[in-house]
Each structure stands twice: as structure tokens, then as C-alpha cells.
């Protein structure tokens, strides 16, 4: 019995050591073993996954939504979906790519939902619905931006809001999450040249919007 | 003036450079666990509700078939005869006058 307990302890320690070594070189979650453990419903592996990706997912969500509370709620939804649909992950892409894809899709869905709510806010207000439906995010400051850049970041965020969905997603992932064009292409299931074109058009449109903003401001 | 605006635009476009990643509030995983559990509960309740509805519909259906009594067949010939009698309608021969 004592031998068995010792063996379990040693096995757990060696498993943790394996994960640490892997995380220094490649991610443990890129391995088949991790996928199998997640599919088997291993709670410890799922916890490790959440701890590793929680800030990445939250950062994408907050960049897209401009609201910390909603972004955290959405980040939770992303992990709930991962937990429920891990069986559908076919390992064609990396797990991280799949997670980012869910985060981006959920964020876009949420933005569309908010737009619909705003459009019908006048109607729902007739029936005494919560005024929260017509939310205004103009006072949002990204928590990761340096103090001296806060005002400029806010102006940029407002301009990003006016971009087309795809351009917005690509720009946020590149600028805020620091993902390469290749990674963005895999997440958005586009070719590399399409992402380059998206980013080029996004920057061009942002320049136009910012130009207009500063012309009217001065 | 134009240069000043261009300068502002470039500085604004660079506002996200070197930004730090936003972090979730502490105990994110604990809150997520709570959500997973409450989702499980609500899904279980939803599943029970669906099954209960199906069972009720099946019971109502079987009760309906058990106690259903079809209305007596109405013989249409009898009705026509009754109408003839009631309204004193005689058979009209459309070709009656043609022969005369």
C-alpha cells in the first residue's frame, strides 16, 4: 500500500516536471497527450489550460469589446465552450489556434448582439427594459496601456470600433496580442496574403479616421 | 498644421506598441468552475423539463385515444330523403317540357 502511494506521488511529480520542461521549449498543450487528457475530462489538465490561456483569451476579448466585465464574462464562456466541445477538436490546428478562434468568434457574436440590442433599445425602453442595453463604452481605457498613452489609446480604440469585423479582429490580435500574420491567418482560416491585405486596409482606414478626428478636434 | 495632424495620427497608431497584456481578476478559475457547475445544473433541469413535457404529451395522446368516441356515421341518403319530406320537394325532370 505504502509502495503504491509512493509510486503515485513520484508519478505526479514526474508528470509536473514533464509539463515544466515542455513549457520551456514547446507548449505542453501542443502535444497529443494533453489533448487526450482534456478529452478524457482530466480536471488538472483543464485547470492548467485555463491558467495558461486565461489572460490571452481575456486580452483578445477586452480588445474587441472595450469592456472589462463583459470581456471576462466572455472569456469564461470561451472556456466553457472549450470544456464542452473538446471532443470536436480534431488536432488539425494547434490547440492555441483553436482557442483564439473561439475567442474571436465569440467576441464578434457578442458585438453583433450588442449592436442588435442598441438598434432595438428604443423599443425595449417602451416596455421599461433596463437602460443598460444601450451601453456606451466611450470611457473605456485598456488596462495594459501605459499612462502617457491612455488618451491616444482611447482615440485609437474608438477608431478601431469603426473598422470592418475582419479588419478589427486581425488588428486587435496583431497589435494587442502580438500575434504574427501567419498565426492570425491560421486563426481566421485565411491565407497569409489575405491577412496582409486586411491589415493594410485596416491601417489605411485608421489613418483616414484619425485624420478626420484630429482635423475636427483642432 | 498638416504635419502636426500627421504626427498625431502616427503617434496614435503607435499607442498600442509595447502595451502590456490585460489580465483577468484573481480567482478566474474558481469563478469558471462555479459557472460550469451552475450550467450543468441548469442543463440537467432543462433536460428533465423536456422529458417531462414529452411524457405529458404522450399521456394526453393515449388518454385521448382511450376515451375517444367517434360520432355516429350520418347517412347522407337519409338526410336527403328527410329534406325532400320536410320541404315537399318533388323530383324535377328537366327534360319534361321538351317532349311536349
PDB file of C-alpha atoms in Angstrom:
ATOM      1  CA  UNK A   1       0.000   0.000   0.000  1.00  0.00           C
ATOM      2  CA  UNK A   2       2.797   2.376   1.040  1.00  0.00           C
ATOM      3  CA  UNK A   3       4.648   1.451  -2.128  1.00  0.00           C
ATOM      4  CA  UNK A   4       1.578   2.331  -4.198  1.00  0.00           C
ATOM      5  CA  UNK A   5       1.218   5.762  -2.558  1.00  0.00           C
ATOM      6  CA  UNK A   6       4.942   6.435  -3.167  1.00  0.00           C
ATOM      7  CA  UNK A   7       4.597   5.396  -6.794  1.00  0.00           C
ATOM      8  CA  UNK A   8       1.586   7.712  -7.299  1.00  0.00           C
ATOM      9  CA  UNK A   9       3.490  10.624  -5.711  1.00  0.00           C
ATOM     10  CA  UNK A  10       6.564  10.011  -7.877  1.00  0.00           C
ATOM     11  CA  UNK A  11       4.379   9.694 -10.988  1.00  0.00           C
ATOM     12  CA  UNK A  12       2.615  13.010 -10.225  1.00  0.00           C
ATOM     13  CA  UNK A  13       5.949  14.764  -9.624  1.00  0.00           C
ATOM     14  CA  UNK A  14       7.419  13.410 -12.849  1.00  0.00           C
ATOM     15  CA  UNK A  15       4.292  14.452 -14.775  1.00  0.00           C
ATOM     16  CA  UNK A  16       4.598  18.012 -13.427  1.00  0.00           C
ATOM     17  CA  UNK A  17       8.300  18.039 -14.296  1.00  0.00           C
ATOM     18  CA  UNK A  18       7.489  16.878 -17.833  1.00  0.00           C
ATOM     19  CA  UNK A  19       4.989  19.699 -18.247  1.00  0.00           C
ATOM     20  CA  UNK A  20       7.513  22.275 -16.954  1.00  0.00           C
ATOM     21  CA  UNK A  21      10.228  21.070 -19.322  1.00  0.00           C
ATOM     22  CA  UNK A  22       7.797  21.126 -22.214  1.00  0.00           C
ATOM     23  CA  UNK A  23       6.568  24.626 -21.413  1.00  0.00           C
ATOM     24  CA  UNK A  24      10.119  25.935 -21.669  1.00  0.00           C
ATOM     25  CA  UNK A  25      10.538  24.576 -25.187  1.00  0.00           C
ATOM     26  CA  UNK A  26       7.162  23.870 -26.745  1.00  0.00           C
ATOM     27  CA  UNK A  27       3.775  24.121 -25.126  1.00  0.00           C
ATOM     28  CA  UNK A  28       2.502  21.009 -23.331  1.00  0.00           C
ATOM     29  CA  UNK A  29      -0.876  21.789 -24.845  1.00  0.00           C
ATOM     30  CA  UNK A  30       0.501  21.260 -28.354  1.00  0.00           C
ATOM     31  CA  UNK A  31       1.078  17.596 -27.541  1.00  0.00           C
ATOM     32  CA  UNK A  32      -1.260  14.706 -28.261  1.00  0.00           C
ATOM     33  CA  UNK A  33      -1.034  13.709 -24.594  1.00  0.00           C
ATOM     34  CA  UNK A  34      -2.595  16.978 -23.451  1.00  0.00           C
ATOM     35  CA  UNK A  35      -5.420  16.675 -25.963  1.00  0.00           C
ATOM     36  CA  UNK A  36      -6.141  13.121 -24.833  1.00  0.00           C
ATOM     37  CA  UNK A  37      -6.140  14.179 -21.176  1.00  0.00           C
ATOM     38  CA  UNK A  38      -8.510  17.053 -21.938  1.00  0.00           C
ATOM     39  CA  UNK A  39     -10.802  14.775 -23.931  1.00  0.00           C
ATOM     40  CA  UNK A  40     -10.799  12.332 -21.028  1.00  0.00           C
ATOM     41  CA  UNK A  41     -12.069  15.187 -18.825  1.00  0.00           C
ATOM     42  CA  UNK A  42      -8.921  15.481 -16.691  1.00  0.00           C
ATOM     43  CA  UNK A  43      -9.630  18.393 -14.361  1.00  0.00           C
ATOM     44  CA  UNK A  44      -5.995  19.178 -13.532  1.00  0.00           C
ATOM     45  CA  UNK A  45      -5.081  19.486 -17.218  1.00  0.00           C
ATOM     46  CA  UNK A  46      -8.106  21.695 -17.846  1.00  0.00           C
ATOM     47  CA  UNK A  47      -7.077  23.903 -14.925  1.00  0.00           C
ATOM     48  CA  UNK A  48      -3.544  24.193 -16.371  1.00  0.00           C
ATOM     49  CA  UNK A  49      -5.057  25.098 -19.725  1.00  0.00           C
ATOM     50  CA  UNK A  50      -7.222  27.819 -18.183  1.00  0.00           C
ATOM     51  CA  UNK A  51      -4.304  29.249 -16.216  1.00  0.00           C
ATOM     52  CA  UNK A  52      -2.113  29.302 -19.327  1.00  0.00           C
ATOM     53  CA  UNK A  53      -4.673  30.862 -21.679  1.00  0.00           C
ATOM     54  CA  UNK A  54      -6.929  32.965 -19.424  1.00  0.00           C
ATOM     55  CA  UNK A  55      -5.049  36.244 -19.971  1.00  0.00           C
ATOM     56  CA  UNK A  56      -4.566  35.619 -23.686  1.00  0.00           C
ATOM     57  CA  UNK A  57      -8.268  34.972 -24.198  1.00  0.00           C
ATOM     58  CA  UNK A  58      -9.238  37.900 -21.959  1.00  0.00           C
ATOM     59  CA  UNK A  59      -6.850  40.226 -23.794  1.00  0.00           C
ATOM     60  CA  UNK A  60      -8.425  39.423 -27.169  1.00  0.00           C
ATOM     61  CA  UNK A  61     -11.944  39.790 -25.740  1.00  0.00           C
ATOM     62  CA  UNK A  62     -11.210  43.092 -23.999  1.00  0.00           C
ATOM     63  CA  UNK A  63      -9.576  44.446 -27.165  1.00  0.00           C
ATOM     64  CA  UNK A  64     -12.637  43.576 -29.208  1.00  0.00           C
ATOM     65  CA  UNK A  65     -15.346  44.540 -26.701  1.00  0.00           C
ATOM     66  CA  UNK A  66     -13.814  47.553 -24.891  1.00  0.00           C
ATOM     67  CA  UNK A  67     -15.428  46.451 -21.628  1.00  0.00           C
ATOM     68  CA  UNK A  68     -13.565  44.536 -18.920  1.00  0.00           C
ATOM     69  CA  UNK A  69     -16.617  42.976 -17.235  1.00  0.00           C
ATOM     70  CA  UNK A  70     -18.142  41.747 -20.472  1.00  0.00           C
ATOM     71  CA  UNK A  71     -14.733  40.565 -21.682  1.00  0.00           C
ATOM     72  CA  UNK A  72     -14.227  38.463 -18.557  1.00  0.00           C
ATOM     73  CA  UNK A  73     -17.712  37.030 -18.876  1.00  0.00           C
ATOM     74  CA  UNK A  74     -16.979  36.168 -22.483  1.00  0.00           C
ATOM     75  CA  UNK A  75     -13.601  34.664 -21.570  1.00  0.00           C
ATOM     76  CA  UNK A  76     -15.471  32.348 -19.197  1.00  0.00           C
ATOM     77  CA  UNK A  77     -17.861  31.433 -21.999  1.00  0.00           C
ATOM     78  CA  UNK A  78     -14.868  30.605 -24.205  1.00  0.00           C
ATOM     79  CA  UNK A  79     -13.524  28.142 -21.622  1.00  0.00           C
ATOM     80  CA  UNK A  80     -16.978  26.655 -21.057  1.00  0.00           C
ATOM     81  CA  UNK A  81     -17.175  26.013 -24.803  1.00  0.00           C
ATOM     82  CA  UNK A  82     -13.687  24.501 -24.818  1.00  0.00           C
ATOM     83  CA  UNK A  83     -14.657  22.222 -21.923  1.00  0.00           C
ATOM     84  CA  UNK A  84     -17.861  21.107 -23.612  1.00  0.00           C
ATOM     85  CA  UNK A  85     -16.564  20.779 -27.183  1.00  0.00           C
ATOM     86  CA  UNK A  86     -13.025  19.486 -26.727  1.00  0.00           C
ATOM     87  CA  UNK A  87     -14.206  16.232 -28.362  1.00  0.00           C
ATOM     88  CA  UNK A  88     -14.763  18.161 -31.582  1.00  0.00           C
ATOM     89  CA  UNK A  89     -11.158  19.394 -31.655  1.00  0.00           C
ATOM     90  CA  UNK A  90      -9.532  17.348 -34.409  1.00  0.00           C
ATOM     91  CA  UNK A  91      -5.925  18.491 -33.901  1.00  0.00           C
ATOM     92  CA  UNK A  92      -5.660  19.801 -37.480  1.00  0.00           C
ATOM     93  CA  UNK A  93      -4.595  23.125 -35.996  1.00  0.00           C
ATOM     94  CA  UNK A  94      -2.777  23.858 -32.742  1.00  0.00           C
ATOM     95  CA  UNK A  95      -4.908  23.946 -29.613  1.00  0.00           C
ATOM     96  CA  UNK A  96      -3.932  27.596 -29.050  1.00  0.00           C
ATOM     97  CA  UNK A  97      -5.168  28.451 -32.577  1.00  0.00           C
ATOM     98  CA  UNK A  98      -8.495  26.760 -31.822  1.00  0.00           C
ATOM     99  CA  UNK A  99      -8.830  28.653 -28.530  1.00  0.00           C
ATOM    100  CA  UNK A 100      -8.070  32.019 -30.162  1.00  0.00           C
ATOM    101  CA  UNK A 101     -10.583  31.175 -32.924  1.00  0.00           C
ATOM    102  CA  UNK A 102     -13.316  30.536 -30.358  1.00  0.00           C
ATOM    103  CA  UNK A 103     -12.426  33.792 -28.547  1.00  0.00           C
ATOM    104  CA  UNK A 104     -12.565  35.847 -31.759  1.00  0.00           C
ATOM    105  CA  UNK A 105     -15.813  34.256 -32.946  1.00  0.00           C
ATOM    106  CA  UNK A 106     -17.470  34.724 -29.562  1.00  0.00           C
ATOM    107  CA  UNK A 107     -16.324  38.359 -29.426  1.00  0.00           C
ATOM    108  CA  UNK A 108     -17.721  39.054 -32.893  1.00  0.00           C
ATOM    109  CA  UNK A 109     -21.009  37.352 -31.955  1.00  0.00           C
ATOM    110  CA  UNK A 110     -21.190  39.485 -28.822  1.00  0.00           C
ATOM    111  CA  UNK A 111     -20.515  42.701 -30.765  1.00  0.00           C
ATOM    112  CA  UNK A 112     -23.315  41.804 -33.200  1.00  0.00           C
ATOM    113  CA  UNK A 113     -25.625  41.051 -30.258  1.00  0.00           C
ATOM    114  CA  UNK A 114     -24.810  44.430 -28.675  1.00  0.00           C
ATOM    115  CA  UNK A 115     -25.484  46.193 -31.977  1.00  0.00           C
ATOM    116  CA  UNK A 116     -28.868  44.472 -32.249  1.00  0.00           C
ATOM    117  CA  UNK A 117     -29.667  45.451 -28.656  1.00  0.00           C
ATOM    118  CA  UNK A 118     -28.759  49.074 -29.368  1.00  0.00           C
ATOM    119  CA  UNK A 119     -30.903  49.085 -32.521  1.00  0.00           C
ATOM    120  CA  UNK A 120     -33.938  47.916 -30.570  1.00  0.00           C
ATOM    121  CA  UNK A 121     -33.148  49.839 -27.381  1.00  0.00           C
ATOM    122  CA  UNK A 122     -35.887  52.394 -28.105  1.00  0.00           C
ATOM    123  CA  UNK A 123     -38.423  49.581 -28.426  1.00  0.00           C
ATOM    124  CA  UNK A 124     -37.349  47.764 -25.280  1.00  0.00           C
ATOM    125  CA  UNK A 125     -37.280  51.061 -23.366  1.00  0.00           C
ATOM    126  CA  UNK A 126     -41.014  51.404 -24.123  1.00  0.00           C
ATOM    127  CA  UNK A 127     -41.571  48.292 -22.046  1.00  0.00           C
ATOM    128  CA  UNK A 128     -39.395  49.583 -19.222  1.00  0.00           C
ATOM    129  CA  UNK A 129     -36.363  47.440 -20.021  1.00  0.00           C
ATOM    130  CA  UNK A 130     -33.010  48.095 -18.421  1.00  0.00           C
ATOM    131  CA  UNK A 131     -31.201  51.142 -19.777  1.00  0.00           C
ATOM    132  CA  UNK A 132     -28.029  49.072 -19.671  1.00  0.00           C
ATOM    133  CA  UNK A 133     -28.978  47.769 -23.103  1.00  0.00           C
ATOM    134  CA  UNK A 134     -27.857  50.988 -24.704  1.00  0.00           C
ATOM    135  CA  UNK A 135     -24.380  50.808 -23.227  1.00  0.00           C
ATOM    136  CA  UNK A 136     -21.811  53.363 -24.072  1.00  0.00           C
ATOM    137  CA  UNK A 137     -18.184  52.304 -23.982  1.00  0.00           C
ATOM    138  CA  UNK A 138     -16.653  55.682 -24.777  1.00  0.00           C
ATOM    139  CA  UNK A 139     -14.966  55.870 -21.355  1.00  0.00           C
ATOM    140  CA  UNK A 140     -13.048  52.624 -21.739  1.00  0.00           C
ATOM    141  CA  UNK A 141      -9.312  52.595 -21.010  1.00  0.00           C
ATOM    142  CA  UNK A 142      -7.366  49.424 -21.789  1.00  0.00           C
ATOM    143  CA  UNK A 143      -5.682  48.236 -18.569  1.00  0.00           C
ATOM    144  CA  UNK A 144      -2.434  47.326 -20.369  1.00  0.00           C
ATOM    145  CA  UNK A 145      -1.761  50.721 -21.918  1.00  0.00           C
ATOM    146  CA  UNK A 146       0.907  52.957 -20.363  1.00  0.00           C
ATOM    147  CA  UNK A 147      -0.429  56.028 -18.577  1.00  0.00           C
ATOM    148  CA  UNK A 148       1.026  58.540 -21.050  1.00  0.00           C
ATOM    149  CA  UNK A 149      -0.632  56.701 -23.940  1.00  0.00           C
ATOM    150  CA  UNK A 150      -4.083  56.349 -22.377  1.00  0.00           C
ATOM    151  CA  UNK A 151      -5.759  59.216 -24.243  1.00  0.00           C
ATOM    152  CA  UNK A 152      -4.245  58.245 -27.584  1.00  0.00           C
ATOM    153  CA  UNK A 153      -5.144  54.586 -26.994  1.00  0.00           C
ATOM    154  CA  UNK A 154      -8.738  55.608 -26.309  1.00  0.00           C
ATOM    155  CA  UNK A 155      -8.892  57.559 -29.585  1.00  0.00           C
ATOM    156  CA  UNK A 156      -7.378  54.583 -31.420  1.00  0.00           C
ATOM    157  CA  UNK A 157      -9.828  52.195 -29.769  1.00  0.00           C
ATOM    158  CA  UNK A 158     -12.761  54.337 -30.906  1.00  0.00           C
ATOM    159  CA  UNK A 159     -11.374  54.314 -34.448  1.00  0.00           C
ATOM    160  CA  UNK A 160     -10.860  50.523 -34.357  1.00  0.00           C
ATOM    161  CA  UNK A 161     -14.546  50.204 -33.479  1.00  0.00           C
ATOM    162  CA  UNK A 162     -15.404  51.675 -36.871  1.00  0.00           C
ATOM    163  CA  UNK A 163     -13.409  49.062 -38.802  1.00  0.00           C
ATOM    164  CA  UNK A 164     -14.986  46.111 -40.592  1.00  0.00           C
ATOM    165  CA  UNK A 165     -15.234  42.961 -38.421  1.00  0.00           C
ATOM    166  CA  UNK A 166     -12.375  41.048 -40.061  1.00  0.00           C
ATOM    167  CA  UNK A 167     -10.062  44.055 -40.078  1.00  0.00           C
ATOM    168  CA  UNK A 168     -10.843  44.721 -36.428  1.00  0.00           C
ATOM    169  CA  UNK A 169     -10.159  41.121 -35.388  1.00  0.00           C
ATOM    170  CA  UNK A 170      -6.867  40.991 -37.300  1.00  0.00           C
ATOM    171  CA  UNK A 171      -5.713  44.369 -35.968  1.00  0.00           C
ATOM    172  CA  UNK A 172      -6.557  43.548 -32.346  1.00  0.00           C
ATOM    173  CA  UNK A 173      -4.809  40.163 -32.489  1.00  0.00           C
ATOM    174  CA  UNK A 174      -1.702  41.653 -34.097  1.00  0.00           C
ATOM    175  CA  UNK A 175      -1.377  44.846 -32.080  1.00  0.00           C
ATOM    176  CA  UNK A 176      -2.743  43.801 -28.692  1.00  0.00           C
ATOM    177  CA  UNK A 177      -1.947  40.123 -28.514  1.00  0.00           C
ATOM    178  CA  UNK A 178       1.252  40.378 -30.575  1.00  0.00           C
ATOM    179  CA  UNK A 179       0.338  37.509 -32.894  1.00  0.00           C
ATOM    180  CA  UNK A 180       2.136  37.161 -36.208  1.00  0.00           C
ATOM    181  CA  UNK A 181       0.300  37.425 -39.538  1.00  0.00           C
ATOM    182  CA  UNK A 182       0.820  33.675 -40.015  1.00  0.00           C
ATOM    183  CA  UNK A 183      -0.820  32.890 -36.654  1.00  0.00           C
ATOM    184  CA  UNK A 184      -3.700  35.259 -37.457  1.00  0.00           C
ATOM    185  CA  UNK A 185      -4.126  33.555 -40.846  1.00  0.00           C
ATOM    186  CA  UNK A 186      -4.436  30.167 -39.110  1.00  0.00           C
ATOM    187  CA  UNK A 187      -6.893  31.510 -36.523  1.00  0.00           C
ATOM    188  CA  UNK A 188      -9.094  33.257 -39.083  1.00  0.00           C
ATOM    189  CA  UNK A 189      -8.697  30.407 -41.595  1.00  0.00           C
ATOM    190  CA  UNK A 190      -7.436  32.796 -44.289  1.00  0.00           C
ATOM    191  CA  UNK A 191      -4.359  32.863 -46.475  1.00  0.00           C
ATOM    192  CA  UNK A 192      -1.334  34.857 -45.366  1.00  0.00           C
ATOM    193  CA  UNK A 193      -1.801  37.325 -48.234  1.00  0.00           C
ATOM    194  CA  UNK A 194      -5.438  37.883 -47.189  1.00  0.00           C
ATOM    195  CA  UNK A 195      -4.322  38.794 -43.675  1.00  0.00           C
ATOM    196  CA  UNK A 196      -1.637  41.136 -45.058  1.00  0.00           C
ATOM    197  CA  UNK A 197      -4.299  42.770 -47.204  1.00  0.00           C
ATOM    198  CA  UNK A 198      -6.699  43.014 -44.221  1.00  0.00           C
ATOM    199  CA  UNK A 199      -4.038  44.683 -42.099  1.00  0.00           C
ATOM    200  CA  UNK A 200      -3.057  47.066 -44.902  1.00  0.00           C
ATOM    201  CA  UNK A 201      -6.680  48.160 -45.370  1.00  0.00           C
ATOM    202  CA  UNK A 202      -7.198  48.403 -41.586  1.00  0.00           C
ATOM    203  CA  UNK A 203      -4.197  50.718 -41.180  1.00  0.00           C
ATOM    204  CA  UNK A 204      -5.254  52.821 -44.175  1.00  0.00           C
ATOM    205  CA  UNK A 205      -8.795  53.185 -42.825  1.00  0.00           C
ATOM    206  CA  UNK A 206      -7.493  54.004 -39.333  1.00  0.00           C
ATOM    207  CA  UNK A 207      -5.264  56.757 -40.774  1.00  0.00           C
ATOM    208  CA  UNK A 208      -8.296  58.250 -42.528  1.00  0.00           C
ATOM    209  CA  UNK A 209     -10.427  58.066 -39.391  1.00  0.00           C
ATOM    210  CA  UNK A 210      -7.733  59.541 -37.165  1.00  0.00           C
ATOM    211  CA  UNK A 211      -7.024  62.293 -39.693  1.00  0.00           C
ATOM    212  CA  UNK A 212     -10.699  63.256 -39.661  1.00  0.00           C
ATOM    213  CA  UNK A 213     -10.782  63.101 -35.869  1.00  0.00           C
ATOM    214  CA  UNK A 214      -7.778  65.407 -35.381  1.00  0.00           C
ATOM    215  CA  UNK A 215      -8.947  67.806 -38.117  1.00  0.00           C
ATOM    216  CA  UNK A 216     -12.292  68.224 -36.375  1.00  0.00           C
ATOM    217  CA  UNK A 217     -10.593  68.355 -32.984  1.00  0.00           C
ATOM    218  CA  UNK A 218      -8.262  71.249 -33.879  1.00  0.00           C
TER     219      UNK A 218
ATOM    220  CA  UNK B   1      -0.821  72.139 -39.490  1.00  0.00           C
ATOM    221  CA  UNK B   2      -0.941  69.098 -41.776  1.00  0.00           C
ATOM    222  CA  UNK B   3       2.354  67.869 -40.373  1.00  0.00           C
ATOM    223  CA  UNK B   4       1.063  68.312 -36.852  1.00  0.00           C
ATOM    224  CA  UNK B   5      -2.026  66.199 -37.632  1.00  0.00           C
ATOM    225  CA  UNK B   6       0.103  63.539 -39.357  1.00  0.00           C
ATOM    226  CA  UNK B   7       2.354  63.435 -36.328  1.00  0.00           C
ATOM    227  CA  UNK B   8      -0.643  62.959 -34.020  1.00  0.00           C
ATOM    228  CA  UNK B   9      -2.034  60.203 -36.273  1.00  0.00           C
ATOM    229  CA  UNK B  10       1.273  58.302 -36.283  1.00  0.00           C
ATOM    230  CA  UNK B  11       1.651  58.650 -32.517  1.00  0.00           C
ATOM    231  CA  UNK B  12      -1.923  57.430 -32.015  1.00  0.00           C
ATOM    232  CA  UNK B  13      -1.370  54.453 -34.305  1.00  0.00           C
ATOM    233  CA  UNK B  14       1.644  53.564 -32.188  1.00  0.00           C
ATOM    234  CA  UNK B  15      -0.313  53.870 -28.912  1.00  0.00           C
ATOM    235  CA  UNK B  16      -0.638  50.097 -28.597  1.00  0.00           C
ATOM    236  CA  UNK B  17       3.087  49.461 -29.106  1.00  0.00           C
ATOM    237  CA  UNK B  18       4.724  47.906 -26.054  1.00  0.00           C
ATOM    238  CA  UNK B  19       1.400  47.646 -24.269  1.00  0.00           C
ATOM    239  CA  UNK B  20       1.042  45.027 -21.564  1.00  0.00           C
ATOM    240  CA  UNK B  21      -1.390  42.173 -21.813  1.00  0.00           C
ATOM    241  CA  UNK B  22      -4.607  42.786 -19.871  1.00  0.00           C
ATOM    242  CA  UNK B  23      -5.028  40.330 -17.005  1.00  0.00           C
ATOM    243  CA  UNK B  24      -8.127  38.708 -15.572  1.00  0.00           C
ATOM    244  CA  UNK B  25      -9.177  39.397 -11.998  1.00  0.00           C
ATOM    245  CA  UNK B  26      -7.911  36.927  -9.372  1.00  0.00           C
ATOM    246  CA  UNK B  27      -9.749  33.599  -8.894  1.00  0.00           C
ATOM    247  CA  UNK B  28     -10.852  33.437 -12.514  1.00  0.00           C
ATOM    248  CA  UNK B  29     -10.668  29.630 -12.469  1.00  0.00           C
ATOM    249  CA  UNK B  30     -12.806  29.418  -9.310  1.00  0.00           C
ATOM    250  CA  UNK B  31     -15.476  31.570 -10.927  1.00  0.00           C
ATOM    251  CA  UNK B  32     -15.264  29.454 -14.073  1.00  0.00           C
ATOM    252  CA  UNK B  33     -15.757  26.284 -12.021  1.00  0.00           C
ATOM    253  CA  UNK B  34     -18.853  27.821 -10.425  1.00  0.00           C
ATOM    254  CA  UNK B  35     -20.204  28.682 -13.833  1.00  0.00           C
ATOM    255  CA  UNK B  36     -19.559  25.189 -15.191  1.00  0.00           C
ATOM    256  CA  UNK B  37     -21.391  23.678 -12.218  1.00  0.00           C
ATOM    257  CA  UNK B  38     -24.377  26.042 -12.478  1.00  0.00           C
ATOM    258  CA  UNK B  39     -24.523  25.408 -16.241  1.00  0.00           C
ATOM    259  CA  UNK B  40     -24.558  21.664 -15.538  1.00  0.00           C
ATOM    260  CA  UNK B  41     -27.439  22.119 -13.083  1.00  0.00           C
ATOM    261  CA  UNK B  42     -29.485  24.265 -15.445  1.00  0.00           C
ATOM    262  CA  UNK B  43     -28.831  21.836 -18.313  1.00  0.00           C
ATOM    263  CA  UNK B  44     -29.974  18.949 -16.108  1.00  0.00           C
ATOM    264  CA  UNK B  45     -33.151  20.873 -15.189  1.00  0.00           C
ATOM    265  CA  UNK B  46     -33.717  21.726 -18.858  1.00  0.00           C
ATOM    266  CA  UNK B  47     -33.306  18.067 -19.823  1.00  0.00           C
ATOM    267  CA  UNK B  48     -35.761  16.986 -17.102  1.00  0.00           C
ATOM    268  CA  UNK B  49     -38.247  19.605 -18.280  1.00  0.00           C
ATOM    269  CA  UNK B  50     -38.014  18.385 -21.880  1.00  0.00           C
ATOM    270  CA  UNK B  51     -38.556  14.758 -20.809  1.00  0.00           C
ATOM    271  CA  UNK B  52     -41.471  15.747 -18.556  1.00  0.00           C
ATOM    272  CA  UNK B  53     -43.102  17.644 -21.449  1.00  0.00           C
ATOM    273  CA  UNK B  54     -42.691  14.657 -23.786  1.00  0.00           C
ATOM    274  CA  UNK B  55     -44.198  12.301 -21.177  1.00  0.00           C
ATOM    275  CA  UNK B  56     -47.185  14.624 -20.566  1.00  0.00           C
ATOM    276  CA  UNK B  57     -47.853  14.878 -24.316  1.00  0.00           C
ATOM    277  CA  UNK B  58     -47.699  11.082 -24.673  1.00  0.00           C
ATOM    278  CA  UNK B  59     -50.070  10.596 -21.718  1.00  0.00           C
ATOM    279  CA  UNK B  60     -52.541  13.137 -23.130  1.00  0.00           C
ATOM    280  CA  UNK B  61     -52.364  11.399 -26.502  1.00  0.00           C
ATOM    281  CA  UNK B  62     -53.033   7.963 -25.065  1.00  0.00           C
ATOM    282  CA  UNK B  63     -55.900   9.333 -22.910  1.00  0.00           C
ATOM    283  CA  UNK B  64     -57.416  10.910 -25.987  1.00  0.00           C
ATOM    284  CA  UNK B  65     -57.296   7.640 -27.934  1.00  0.00           C
ATOM    285  CA  UNK B  66     -58.589   5.644 -24.959  1.00  0.00           C
ATOM    286  CA  UNK B  67     -61.663   7.830 -24.394  1.00  0.00           C
ATOM    287  CA  UNK B  68     -62.321   8.949 -27.934  1.00  0.00           C
ATOM    288  CA  UNK B  69     -65.756   8.013 -29.219  1.00  0.00           C
ATOM    289  CA  UNK B  70     -66.277   8.689 -32.899  1.00  0.00           C
ATOM    290  CA  UNK B  71     -69.527  10.422 -33.827  1.00  0.00           C
ATOM    291  CA  UNK B  72     -72.203   8.180 -35.364  1.00  0.00           C
ATOM    292  CA  UNK B  73     -71.978   7.915 -39.102  1.00  0.00           C
ATOM    293  CA  UNK B  74     -74.520  10.126 -40.767  1.00  0.00           C
ATOM    294  CA  UNK B  75     -76.109   8.535 -43.751  1.00  0.00           C
ATOM    295  CA  UNK B  76     -76.334  11.261 -46.378  1.00  0.00           C
ATOM    296  CA  UNK B  77     -79.131   9.441 -48.280  1.00  0.00           C
ATOM    297  CA  UNK B  78     -81.351   9.628 -45.180  1.00  0.00           C
ATOM    298  CA  UNK B  79     -80.707  13.358 -44.881  1.00  0.00           C
ATOM    299  CA  UNK B  80     -81.715  13.925 -48.486  1.00  0.00           C
ATOM    300  CA  UNK B  81     -84.921  11.971 -48.026  1.00  0.00           C
ATOM    301  CA  UNK B  82     -85.661  13.944 -44.847  1.00  0.00           C
ATOM    302  CA  UNK B  83     -85.161  17.215 -46.739  1.00  0.00           C
ATOM    303  CA  UNK B  84     -87.499  16.060 -49.532  1.00  0.00           C
ATOM    304  CA  UNK B  85     -90.157  15.276 -46.964  1.00  0.00           C
ATOM    305  CA  UNK B  86     -89.677  18.474 -44.994  1.00  0.00           C
ATOM    306  CA  UNK B  87     -89.725  20.890 -47.919  1.00  0.00           C
ATOM    307  CA  UNK B  88     -92.114  18.914 -50.152  1.00  0.00           C
ATOM    308  CA  UNK B  89     -89.606  18.852 -52.971  1.00  0.00           C
ATOM    309  CA  UNK B  90     -90.575  16.743 -55.871  1.00  0.00           C
ATOM    310  CA  UNK B  91     -88.153  15.393 -58.324  1.00  0.00           C
ATOM    311  CA  UNK B  92     -87.768  17.777 -61.206  1.00  0.00           C
ATOM    312  CA  UNK B  93     -87.420  16.328 -64.601  1.00  0.00           C
ATOM    313  CA  UNK B  94     -85.517  18.853 -66.640  1.00  0.00           C
ATOM    314  CA  UNK B  95     -86.496  17.242 -69.945  1.00  0.00           C
ATOM    315  CA  UNK B  96     -90.196  17.136 -69.033  1.00  0.00           C
ATOM    316  CA  UNK B  97     -91.244  20.152 -71.155  1.00  0.00           C
ATOM    317  CA  UNK B  98     -89.021  19.354 -74.113  1.00  0.00           C
ATOM    318  CA  UNK B  99     -91.105  16.426 -75.247  1.00  0.00           C
ATOM    319  CA  UNK B 100     -94.351  18.385 -75.358  1.00  0.00           C
TER     320      UNK B 100
END
